[in-house]
Amino acid sequence: MIGDSLANSLNAIRVSTELIEEELRPHLDTLLAIAQERKKGMAEQVVESSILPVLAHVLWRKNSITLKTTKLVAELAKDPMIRERCFHTGISSALLSLLGSTDQELLLHVGRAISRIGHDSTLQQEKLLRNGAVPLLASVLLRYPENEALVGSCLQALCSLADMAEEDGSAMAWEPVGYVAPEEWVFRGTCRNTGSTLSSTVTLVRLQQLAPGQFVVTVEVLQRCSTAFWTAHSKMASSVRWFPRPHMNGWPKFYKVIKYSVQGYPQNGSWKSKLFHTLL
């Protein structure tokens, strides 16, 4: 029974004091399999079992079950109840400590976990930013530009920290936007709206390195509408004047800038700002 397997694995991890890898491995496998099935009520049981601090200790140890534990944390972080507790249980700081790894598969899942923890949560975003998430993610992104999945994971995490990410980042396809300027990189992510063929979303992430460990990240989301949309709109315009037609097939929706330095936040002004654009 799944219920019994879940309860047994949660209890085994909770009472583990030595954190012996071979003893924990099968229980991590069980939890990962159940988490991937998104069984109802699992998040509540995980929180009540108090295993999150144990998982954080496993991540800090950086051993043979670190990758499996990171996968589990990334899967669990899909649930709002669990990601709310990631900072206070030590999960978030443990994940950030792993961004110095050279294991690209591990980094991929760390990026996914951070992206999910920060999704739609201003509090979690601020905590991750204050603990240096931006320069760490930027460093990983620039170290492995040939690993498309890893680059996408880091970019999705940066978008999440800017509160500009889609909930399902797997739908995004990222590509670099040619040469821009020294110490500046731009990436474009596309995600077609599944409910409509008339529009699609484009996300632009601009990364500027001001100094070692000091970055400015700009995230911009644009909505693009197809020619079919504007043709249909033109037919309606004579009788229904609901908004002016712009002179192009896409326009900025909004963008957010994150400024972060390893020395801390600027003393003057806001460390994060949002600008809204409208067409007149």
PDB file of C-alpha atoms in Angstrom:
ATOM      1  CA  MET A   1       0.000   0.000   0.000  1.00  0.00           C
ATOM      2  CA  ILE A   2       1.257   3.463  -0.915  1.00  0.00           C
ATOM      3  CA  GLY A   3       0.064   4.862   2.400  1.00  0.00           C
ATOM      4  CA  ASP A   4       2.073   2.327   4.375  1.00  0.00           C
ATOM      5  CA  SER A   5       5.159   2.773   2.168  1.00  0.00           C
ATOM      6  CA  LEU A   6       5.003   6.538   2.574  1.00  0.00           C
ATOM      7  CA  ALA A   7       4.548   6.373   6.343  1.00  0.00           C
ATOM      8  CA  ASN A   8       7.354   3.832   6.754  1.00  0.00           C
ATOM      9  CA  SER A   9       9.812   5.830   4.664  1.00  0.00           C
ATOM     10  CA  LEU A  10       8.966   9.115   6.379  1.00  0.00           C
ATOM     11  CA  ASN A  11       9.425   7.527   9.795  1.00  0.00           C
ATOM     12  CA  ALA A  12      12.702   5.862   8.815  1.00  0.00           C
ATOM     13  CA  ILE A  13      14.160   9.154   7.610  1.00  0.00           C
ATOM     14  CA  ARG A  14      12.818  11.090  10.592  1.00  0.00           C
ATOM     15  CA  VAL A  15      14.430   8.825  13.197  1.00  0.00           C
ATOM     16  CA  SER A  16      17.730   8.515  11.336  1.00  0.00           C
ATOM     17  CA  THR A  17      20.511  10.007  13.443  1.00  0.00           C
ATOM     18  CA  GLU A  18      23.616   8.735  11.655  1.00  0.00           C
ATOM     19  CA  LEU A  19      22.301   9.519   8.164  1.00  0.00           C
ATOM     20  CA  ILE A  20      23.829   6.315   6.803  1.00  0.00           C
ATOM     21  CA  GLU A  21      23.644   6.512   3.029  1.00  0.00           C
ATOM     22  CA  GLU A  22      22.770   2.898   2.298  1.00  0.00           C
ATOM     23  CA  GLU A  23      19.986   2.929   4.876  1.00  0.00           C
ATOM     24  CA  LEU A  24      18.447   6.143   3.567  1.00  0.00           C
ATOM     25  CA  ARG A  25      18.702   5.347  -0.148  1.00  0.00           C
ATOM     26  CA  PRO A  26      15.661   3.009  -0.475  1.00  0.00           C
ATOM     27  CA  HIS A  27      13.472   5.379   1.536  1.00  0.00           C
ATOM     28  CA  LEU A  28      14.494   8.309  -0.650  1.00  0.00           C
ATOM     29  CA  ASP A  29      13.629   6.204  -3.700  1.00  0.00           C
ATOM     30  CA  THR A  30      10.195   5.451  -2.265  1.00  0.00           C
ATOM     31  CA  LEU A  31       9.466   9.095  -1.467  1.00  0.00           C
ATOM     32  CA  LEU A  32      10.662  10.252  -4.890  1.00  0.00           C
ATOM     33  CA  ALA A  33       8.425   7.745  -6.674  1.00  0.00           C
ATOM     34  CA  ILE A  34       5.385   8.782  -4.606  1.00  0.00           C
ATOM     35  CA  ALA A  35       6.166  12.497  -5.015  1.00  0.00           C
ATOM     36  CA  GLN A  36       6.349  12.106  -8.805  1.00  0.00           C
ATOM     37  CA  GLU A  37       2.864  10.611  -8.741  1.00  0.00           C
ATOM     38  CA  ARG A  38       1.633  13.754  -6.921  1.00  0.00           C
ATOM     39  CA  LYS A  39      -0.420  11.755  -4.427  1.00  0.00           C
ATOM     40  CA  LYS A  40      -2.964  13.858  -2.574  1.00  0.00           C
ATOM     41  CA  GLY A  41      -2.061  14.556   1.035  1.00  0.00           C
ATOM     42  CA  MET A  42       1.642  13.742   0.677  1.00  0.00           C
ATOM     43  CA  ALA A  43       2.755  17.332   1.328  1.00  0.00           C
ATOM     44  CA  GLU A  44       0.901  17.424   4.626  1.00  0.00           C
ATOM     45  CA  GLN A  45       2.465  14.146   5.727  1.00  0.00           C
ATOM     46  CA  VAL A  46       5.955  15.314   4.757  1.00  0.00           C
ATOM     47  CA  VAL A  47       5.546  18.521   6.770  1.00  0.00           C
ATOM     48  CA  GLU A  48       4.095  16.719   9.789  1.00  0.00           C
ATOM     49  CA  SER A  49       6.886  14.118   9.731  1.00  0.00           C
ATOM     50  CA  SER A  50       9.568  16.828  10.177  1.00  0.00           C
ATOM     51  CA  ILE A  51      11.924  15.227   7.651  1.00  0.00           C
ATOM     52  CA  LEU A  52      12.810  18.490   5.863  1.00  0.00           C
ATOM     53  CA  PRO A  53      15.621  19.380   8.330  1.00  0.00           C
ATOM     54  CA  VAL A  54      16.974  15.856   7.867  1.00  0.00           C
ATOM     55  CA  LEU A  55      16.983  16.311   4.079  1.00  0.00           C
ATOM     56  CA  ALA A  56      18.806  19.614   4.554  1.00  0.00           C
ATOM     57  CA  HIS A  57      21.530  17.842   6.575  1.00  0.00           C
ATOM     58  CA  VAL A  58      21.863  15.234   3.830  1.00  0.00           C
ATOM     59  CA  LEU A  59      22.336  17.989   1.241  1.00  0.00           C
ATOM     60  CA  TRP A  60      25.010  19.683   3.345  1.00  0.00           C
ATOM     61  CA  ARG A  61      26.990  16.424   3.574  1.00  0.00           C
ATOM     62  CA  LYS A  62      27.472  16.250  -0.225  1.00  0.00           C
ATOM     63  CA  ASN A  63      27.751  12.481  -0.516  1.00  0.00           C
ATOM     64  CA  SER A  64      26.507   9.691  -2.779  1.00  0.00           C
ATOM     65  CA  ILE A  65      22.819  10.353  -2.040  1.00  0.00           C
ATOM     66  CA  THR A  66      22.995  14.126  -2.525  1.00  0.00           C
ATOM     67  CA  LEU A  67      21.752  13.918  -6.126  1.00  0.00           C
ATOM     68  CA  LYS A  68      18.816  11.709  -5.194  1.00  0.00           C
ATOM     69  CA  THR A  69      17.935  13.974  -2.265  1.00  0.00           C
ATOM     70  CA  THR A  70      18.095  17.048  -4.503  1.00  0.00           C
ATOM     71  CA  LYS A  71      15.732  15.397  -6.983  1.00  0.00           C
ATOM     72  CA  LEU A  72      13.352  14.647  -4.127  1.00  0.00           C
ATOM     73  CA  VAL A  73      13.489  18.212  -2.802  1.00  0.00           C
ATOM     74  CA  ALA A  74      12.874  19.612  -6.305  1.00  0.00           C
ATOM     75  CA  GLU A  75       9.847  17.363  -6.663  1.00  0.00           C
ATOM     76  CA  LEU A  76       8.480  18.177  -3.212  1.00  0.00           C
ATOM     77  CA  ALA A  77       8.949  21.912  -3.841  1.00  0.00           C
ATOM     78  CA  LYS A  78       6.155  21.818  -6.397  1.00  0.00           C
ATOM     79  CA  ASP A  79       3.789  22.029  -3.429  1.00  0.00           C
ATOM     80  CA  PRO A  80       3.302  25.488  -1.839  1.00  0.00           C
ATOM     81  CA  MET A  81       3.029  24.023   1.651  1.00  0.00           C
ATOM     82  CA  ILE A  82       6.504  22.523   1.442  1.00  0.00           C
ATOM     83  CA  ARG A  83       8.285  25.400  -0.262  1.00  0.00           C
ATOM     84  CA  GLU A  84       7.041  27.759   2.459  1.00  0.00           C
ATOM     85  CA  ARG A  85       9.143  25.768   4.934  1.00  0.00           C
ATOM     86  CA  CYS A  86      12.293  25.358   2.861  1.00  0.00           C
ATOM     87  CA  PHE A  87      14.095  28.367   4.303  1.00  0.00           C
ATOM     88  CA  HIS A  88      13.444  27.784   7.997  1.00  0.00           C
ATOM     89  CA  THR A  89      14.296  24.086   7.737  1.00  0.00           C
ATOM     90  CA  GLY A  90      17.656  24.815   6.067  1.00  0.00           C
ATOM     91  CA  ILE A  91      16.715  23.421   2.662  1.00  0.00           C
ATOM     92  CA  SER A  92      17.242  26.706   0.805  1.00  0.00           C
ATOM     93  CA  SER A  93      20.708  27.435   2.188  1.00  0.00           C
ATOM     94  CA  ALA A  94      21.761  23.826   1.608  1.00  0.00           C
ATOM     95  CA  LEU A  95      20.676  24.062  -2.042  1.00  0.00           C
ATOM     96  CA  LEU A  96      22.632  27.279  -2.525  1.00  0.00           C
ATOM     97  CA  SER A  97      25.730  25.581  -1.107  1.00  0.00           C
ATOM     98  CA  LEU A  98      25.475  22.991  -3.894  1.00  0.00           C
ATOM     99  CA  LEU A  99      25.759  25.587  -6.674  1.00  0.00           C
ATOM    100  CA  GLY A 100      29.537  25.380  -6.399  1.00  0.00           C
ATOM    101  CA  SER A 101      29.437  21.733  -7.535  1.00  0.00           C
ATOM    102  CA  THR A 102      30.872  20.550 -10.854  1.00  0.00           C
ATOM    103  CA  ASP A 103      28.193  17.848 -11.211  1.00  0.00           C
ATOM    104  CA  GLN A 104      25.992  19.249 -13.967  1.00  0.00           C
ATOM    105  CA  GLU A 105      23.100  16.861 -13.333  1.00  0.00           C
ATOM    106  CA  LEU A 106      23.082  17.888  -9.677  1.00  0.00           C
ATOM    107  CA  LEU A 107      23.159  21.578 -10.661  1.00  0.00           C
ATOM    108  CA  LEU A 108      20.207  21.003 -12.995  1.00  0.00           C
ATOM    109  CA  HIS A 109      18.009  19.757 -10.153  1.00  0.00           C
ATOM    110  CA  VAL A 110      19.273  22.412  -7.742  1.00  0.00           C
ATOM    111  CA  GLY A 111      18.188  25.078 -10.236  1.00  0.00           C
ATOM    112  CA  ARG A 112      14.766  23.475 -10.567  1.00  0.00           C
ATOM    113  CA  ALA A 113      14.363  23.289  -6.792  1.00  0.00           C
ATOM    114  CA  ILE A 114      15.321  26.948  -6.323  1.00  0.00           C
ATOM    115  CA  SER A 115      12.959  27.981  -9.120  1.00  0.00           C
ATOM    116  CA  ARG A 116      10.045  26.176  -7.490  1.00  0.00           C
ATOM    117  CA  ILE A 117      10.826  27.408  -3.987  1.00  0.00           C
ATOM    118  CA  GLY A 118      10.830  31.008  -5.184  1.00  0.00           C
ATOM    119  CA  HIS A 119       7.777  30.705  -7.397  1.00  0.00           C
ATOM    120  CA  ASP A 120       4.992  33.136  -6.504  1.00  0.00           C
ATOM    121  CA  SER A 121       6.444  33.854  -3.060  1.00  0.00           C
ATOM    122  CA  THR A 122       7.922  37.289  -2.416  1.00  0.00           C
ATOM    123  CA  LEU A 123       9.173  36.166   0.999  1.00  0.00           C
ATOM    124  CA  GLN A 124      11.075  33.166  -0.367  1.00  0.00           C
ATOM    125  CA  GLN A 125      12.434  35.243  -3.262  1.00  0.00           C
ATOM    126  CA  GLU A 126      13.850  37.863  -0.898  1.00  0.00           C
ATOM    127  CA  LYS A 127      15.442  35.249   1.332  1.00  0.00           C
ATOM    128  CA  LEU A 128      17.110  33.503  -1.588  1.00  0.00           C
ATOM    129  CA  LEU A 129      18.340  36.815  -2.992  1.00  0.00           C
ATOM    130  CA  ARG A 130      19.777  37.888   0.347  1.00  0.00           C
ATOM    131  CA  ASN A 131      21.678  34.610   0.538  1.00  0.00           C
ATOM    132  CA  GLY A 132      23.410  35.180  -2.807  1.00  0.00           C
ATOM    133  CA  ALA A 133      21.280  33.181  -5.232  1.00  0.00           C
ATOM    134  CA  VAL A 134      21.796  35.538  -8.192  1.00  0.00           C
ATOM    135  CA  PRO A 135      25.620  35.470  -8.467  1.00  0.00           C
ATOM    136  CA  LEU A 136      25.648  31.733  -7.764  1.00  0.00           C
ATOM    137  CA  LEU A 137      23.097  30.957 -10.478  1.00  0.00           C
ATOM    138  CA  ALA A 138      24.786  33.357 -12.904  1.00  0.00           C
ATOM    139  CA  SER A 139      28.123  31.667 -12.293  1.00  0.00           C
ATOM    140  CA  VAL A 140      26.673  28.230 -13.084  1.00  0.00           C
ATOM    141  CA  LEU A 141      24.953  29.558 -16.205  1.00  0.00           C
ATOM    142  CA  LEU A 142      28.181  31.085 -17.527  1.00  0.00           C
ATOM    143  CA  ARG A 143      30.307  28.035 -16.648  1.00  0.00           C
ATOM    144  CA  TYR A 144      28.234  25.600 -18.692  1.00  0.00           C
ATOM    145  CA  PRO A 145      26.771  27.521 -21.666  1.00  0.00           C
ATOM    146  CA  GLU A 146      26.734  24.360 -23.797  1.00  0.00           C
ATOM    147  CA  ASN A 147      24.380  22.507 -21.419  1.00  0.00           C
ATOM    148  CA  GLU A 148      20.989  23.698 -22.665  1.00  0.00           C
ATOM    149  CA  ALA A 149      18.964  22.001 -19.925  1.00  0.00           C
ATOM    150  CA  LEU A 150      21.174  23.435 -17.185  1.00  0.00           C
ATOM    151  CA  VAL A 151      21.147  26.928 -18.712  1.00  0.00           C
ATOM    152  CA  GLY A 152      17.360  26.737 -18.911  1.00  0.00           C
ATOM    153  CA  SER A 153      17.150  25.638 -15.282  1.00  0.00           C
ATOM    154  CA  CYS A 154      19.259  28.598 -14.117  1.00  0.00           C
ATOM    155  CA  LEU A 155      17.338  31.074 -16.269  1.00  0.00           C
ATOM    156  CA  GLN A 156      14.030  29.745 -14.960  1.00  0.00           C
ATOM    157  CA  ALA A 157      15.336  30.150 -11.406  1.00  0.00           C
ATOM    158  CA  LEU A 158      16.344  33.768 -12.111  1.00  0.00           C
ATOM    159  CA  CYS A 159      12.887  34.444 -13.554  1.00  0.00           C
ATOM    160  CA  SER A 160      11.332  32.895 -10.464  1.00  0.00           C
ATOM    161  CA  LEU A 161      13.418  35.132  -8.180  1.00  0.00           C
ATOM    162  CA  ALA A 162      12.160  38.109 -10.192  1.00  0.00           C
ATOM    163  CA  ASP A 163       8.601  36.803  -9.752  1.00  0.00           C
ATOM    164  CA  MET A 164       8.339  36.536 -13.537  1.00  0.00           C
ATOM    165  CA  ALA A 165       8.345  32.776 -14.086  1.00  0.00           C
ATOM    166  CA  GLU A 166       5.784  30.416 -15.517  1.00  0.00           C
ATOM    167  CA  GLU A 167       4.680  27.797 -13.006  1.00  0.00           C
ATOM    168  CA  ASP A 168       5.723  25.004 -15.370  1.00  0.00           C
ATOM    169  CA  GLY A 169       9.206  25.976 -16.503  1.00  0.00           C
ATOM    170  CA  SER A 170       9.540  22.812 -18.577  1.00  0.00           C
ATOM    171  CA  ALA A 171       7.407  24.462 -21.263  1.00  0.00           C
ATOM    172  CA  MET A 172      10.081  27.122 -21.863  1.00  0.00           C
ATOM    173  CA  ALA A 173      12.666  26.803 -24.636  1.00  0.00           C
ATOM    174  CA  TRP A 174      15.722  29.040 -24.183  1.00  0.00           C
ATOM    175  CA  GLU A 175      18.327  30.285 -26.639  1.00  0.00           C
ATOM    176  CA  PRO A 176      21.124  32.886 -26.486  1.00  0.00           C
ATOM    177  CA  VAL A 177      20.531  36.113 -28.425  1.00  0.00           C
ATOM    178  CA  GLY A 178      23.873  36.539 -30.180  1.00  0.00           C
ATOM    179  CA  TYR A 179      26.622  38.932 -29.143  1.00  0.00           C
ATOM    180  CA  VAL A 180      25.487  41.947 -27.160  1.00  0.00           C
ATOM    181  CA  ALA A 181      28.429  43.551 -25.360  1.00  0.00           C
ATOM    182  CA  PRO A 182      31.397  42.495 -23.227  1.00  0.00           C
ATOM    183  CA  GLU A 183      30.245  41.020 -19.905  1.00  0.00           C
ATOM    184  CA  GLU A 184      26.634  41.040 -21.061  1.00  0.00           C
ATOM    185  CA  TRP A 185      24.470  38.100 -22.112  1.00  0.00           C
ATOM    186  CA  VAL A 186      20.872  37.951 -23.330  1.00  0.00           C
ATOM    187  CA  PHE A 187      18.689  34.845 -23.476  1.00  0.00           C
ATOM    188  CA  ARG A 188      15.271  34.438 -25.075  1.00  0.00           C
ATOM    189  CA  GLY A 189      12.702  31.977 -23.795  1.00  0.00           C
ATOM    190  CA  THR A 190       9.559  31.092 -25.719  1.00  0.00           C
ATOM    191  CA  CYS A 191       6.409  29.469 -24.404  1.00  0.00           C
ATOM    192  CA  ARG A 192       3.322  29.200 -26.574  1.00  0.00           C
ATOM    193  CA  ASN A 193       0.026  29.488 -24.753  1.00  0.00           C
ATOM    194  CA  THR A 194      -1.490  26.026 -24.823  1.00  0.00           C
ATOM    195  CA  GLY A 195      -5.032  27.403 -24.838  1.00  0.00           C
ATOM    196  CA  SER A 196      -4.675  29.611 -27.888  1.00  0.00           C
ATOM    197  CA  THR A 197      -2.832  29.687 -31.200  1.00  0.00           C
ATOM    198  CA  LEU A 198      -3.309  33.458 -31.459  1.00  0.00           C
ATOM    199  CA  SER A 199      -0.635  34.522 -28.989  1.00  0.00           C
ATOM    200  CA  SER A 200       2.625  33.420 -27.426  1.00  0.00           C
ATOM    201  CA  THR A 201       4.845  34.603 -24.600  1.00  0.00           C
ATOM    202  CA  VAL A 202       8.484  35.604 -24.954  1.00  0.00           C
ATOM    203  CA  THR A 203      10.764  36.102 -21.955  1.00  0.00           C
ATOM    204  CA  LEU A 204      14.055  37.992 -22.257  1.00  0.00           C
ATOM    205  CA  VAL A 205      16.703  37.643 -19.551  1.00  0.00           C
ATOM    206  CA  ARG A 206      19.593  40.099 -19.715  1.00  0.00           C
ATOM    207  CA  LEU A 207      22.600  39.332 -17.526  1.00  0.00           C
ATOM    208  CA  GLN A 208      25.241  42.032 -16.978  1.00  0.00           C
ATOM    209  CA  GLN A 209      28.380  41.451 -14.928  1.00  0.00           C
ATOM    210  CA  LEU A 210      29.477  44.715 -13.333  1.00  0.00           C
ATOM    211  CA  ALA A 211      32.353  43.187 -11.369  1.00  0.00           C
ATOM    212  CA  PRO A 212      33.338  39.722 -10.091  1.00  0.00           C
ATOM    213  CA  GLY A 213      30.347  38.460  -8.147  1.00  0.00           C
ATOM    214  CA  GLN A 214      28.230  41.499  -8.980  1.00  0.00           C
ATOM    215  CA  PHE A 215      25.416  41.171 -11.504  1.00  0.00           C
ATOM    216  CA  VAL A 216      22.376  43.004 -12.786  1.00  0.00           C
ATOM    217  CA  VAL A 217      19.617  40.768 -14.114  1.00  0.00           C
ATOM    218  CA  THR A 218      16.743  42.171 -16.168  1.00  0.00           C
ATOM    219  CA  VAL A 219      13.738  39.969 -16.878  1.00  0.00           C
ATOM    220  CA  GLU A 220      11.253  41.129 -19.505  1.00  0.00           C
ATOM    221  CA  VAL A 221       8.062  39.377 -20.576  1.00  0.00           C
ATOM    222  CA  LEU A 222       6.434  40.161 -23.911  1.00  0.00           C
ATOM    223  CA  GLN A 223       3.144  39.011 -25.358  1.00  0.00           C
ATOM    224  CA  ARG A 224       3.196  38.364 -29.090  1.00  0.00           C
ATOM    225  CA  CYS A 225      -0.015  38.143 -31.083  1.00  0.00           C
ATOM    226  CA  SER A 226      -0.323  36.478 -34.454  1.00  0.00           C
ATOM    227  CA  THR A 227      -1.453  38.112 -37.666  1.00  0.00           C
ATOM    228  CA  ALA A 228      -4.691  36.148 -37.369  1.00  0.00           C
ATOM    229  CA  PHE A 229      -5.401  37.868 -34.063  1.00  0.00           C
ATOM    230  CA  TRP A 230      -4.942  41.353 -35.476  1.00  0.00           C
ATOM    231  CA  THR A 231      -6.995  40.468 -38.569  1.00  0.00           C
ATOM    232  CA  ALA A 232      -9.843  39.320 -36.340  1.00  0.00           C
ATOM    233  CA  HIS A 233      -9.468  42.405 -34.170  1.00  0.00           C
ATOM    234  CA  SER A 234      -9.569  44.716 -37.207  1.00  0.00           C
ATOM    235  CA  LYS A 235     -12.921  43.257 -38.244  1.00  0.00           C
ATOM    236  CA  MET A 236     -14.300  44.044 -34.788  1.00  0.00           C
ATOM    237  CA  ALA A 237     -12.764  47.504 -34.469  1.00  0.00           C
ATOM    238  CA  SER A 238     -15.442  49.317 -36.455  1.00  0.00           C
ATOM    239  CA  SER A 239     -18.169  48.290 -34.017  1.00  0.00           C
ATOM    240  CA  VAL A 240     -16.270  47.592 -30.783  1.00  0.00           C
ATOM    241  CA  ARG A 241     -13.460  49.971 -29.810  1.00  0.00           C
ATOM    242  CA  TRP A 242     -11.958  48.112 -26.857  1.00  0.00           C
ATOM    243  CA  PHE A 243      -8.296  49.107 -27.246  1.00  0.00           C
ATOM    244  CA  PRO A 244      -6.055  50.781 -29.817  1.00  0.00           C
ATOM    245  CA  ARG A 245      -4.151  48.553 -32.172  1.00  0.00           C
ATOM    246  CA  PRO A 246      -0.390  48.956 -31.764  1.00  0.00           C
ATOM    247  CA  HIS A 247       1.896  49.271 -34.764  1.00  0.00           C
ATOM    248  CA  MET A 248       3.615  45.963 -34.106  1.00  0.00           C
ATOM    249  CA  ASN A 249       2.745  42.351 -33.353  1.00  0.00           C
ATOM    250  CA  GLY A 250       4.282  42.337 -29.897  1.00  0.00           C
ATOM    251  CA  TRP A 251       4.688  44.705 -26.973  1.00  0.00           C
ATOM    252  CA  PRO A 252       6.380  44.668 -23.595  1.00  0.00           C
ATOM    253  CA  LYS A 253       4.173  43.360 -20.838  1.00  0.00           C
ATOM    254  CA  PHE A 254       6.490  44.388 -17.999  1.00  0.00           C
ATOM    255  CA  TYR A 255       9.977  43.796 -16.780  1.00  0.00           C
ATOM    256  CA  LYS A 256      11.810  43.570 -13.510  1.00  0.00           C
ATOM    257  CA  VAL A 257      15.406  44.323 -12.630  1.00  0.00           C
ATOM    258  CA  ILE A 258      17.334  42.546  -9.904  1.00  0.00           C
ATOM    259  CA  LYS A 259      20.525  44.176  -8.690  1.00  0.00           C
ATOM    260  CA  TYR A 260      22.695  42.147  -6.382  1.00  0.00           C
ATOM    261  CA  SER A 261      26.248  42.443  -5.131  1.00  0.00           C
ATOM    262  CA  VAL A 262      28.128  39.936  -3.017  1.00  0.00           C
ATOM    263  CA  GLN A 263      29.034  42.794  -0.709  1.00  0.00           C
ATOM    264  CA  GLY A 264      25.343  43.347   0.068  1.00  0.00           C
ATOM    265  CA  TYR A 265      22.531  45.574  -1.083  1.00  0.00           C
ATOM    266  CA  PRO A 266      22.996  49.175  -2.206  1.00  0.00           C
ATOM    267  CA  GLN A 267      22.522  51.601   0.658  1.00  0.00           C
ATOM    268  CA  ASN A 268      20.399  53.951  -1.417  1.00  0.00           C
ATOM    269  CA  GLY A 269      17.355  52.957  -3.377  1.00  0.00           C
ATOM    270  CA  SER A 270      15.550  49.665  -3.807  1.00  0.00           C
ATOM    271  CA  TRP A 271      17.413  46.443  -4.557  1.00  0.00           C
ATOM    272  CA  LYS A 272      14.554  45.309  -6.768  1.00  0.00           C
ATOM    273  CA  SER A 273      12.316  47.421  -8.960  1.00  0.00           C
ATOM    274  CA  LYS A 274       9.467  46.791 -11.349  1.00  0.00           C
ATOM    275  CA  LEU A 275       8.607  48.970 -14.364  1.00  0.00           C
ATOM    276  CA  PHE A 276       5.336  48.752 -16.249  1.00  0.00           C
ATOM    277  CA  HIS A 277       4.988  49.731 -19.897  1.00  0.00           C
ATOM    278  CA  THR A 278       1.874  50.815 -21.745  1.00  0.00           C
ATOM    279  CA  LEU A 279       1.188  51.786 -25.330  1.00  0.00           C
ATOM    280  CA  LEU A 280      -0.397  55.173 -25.860  1.00  0.00           C
TER     281      LEU A 280
END
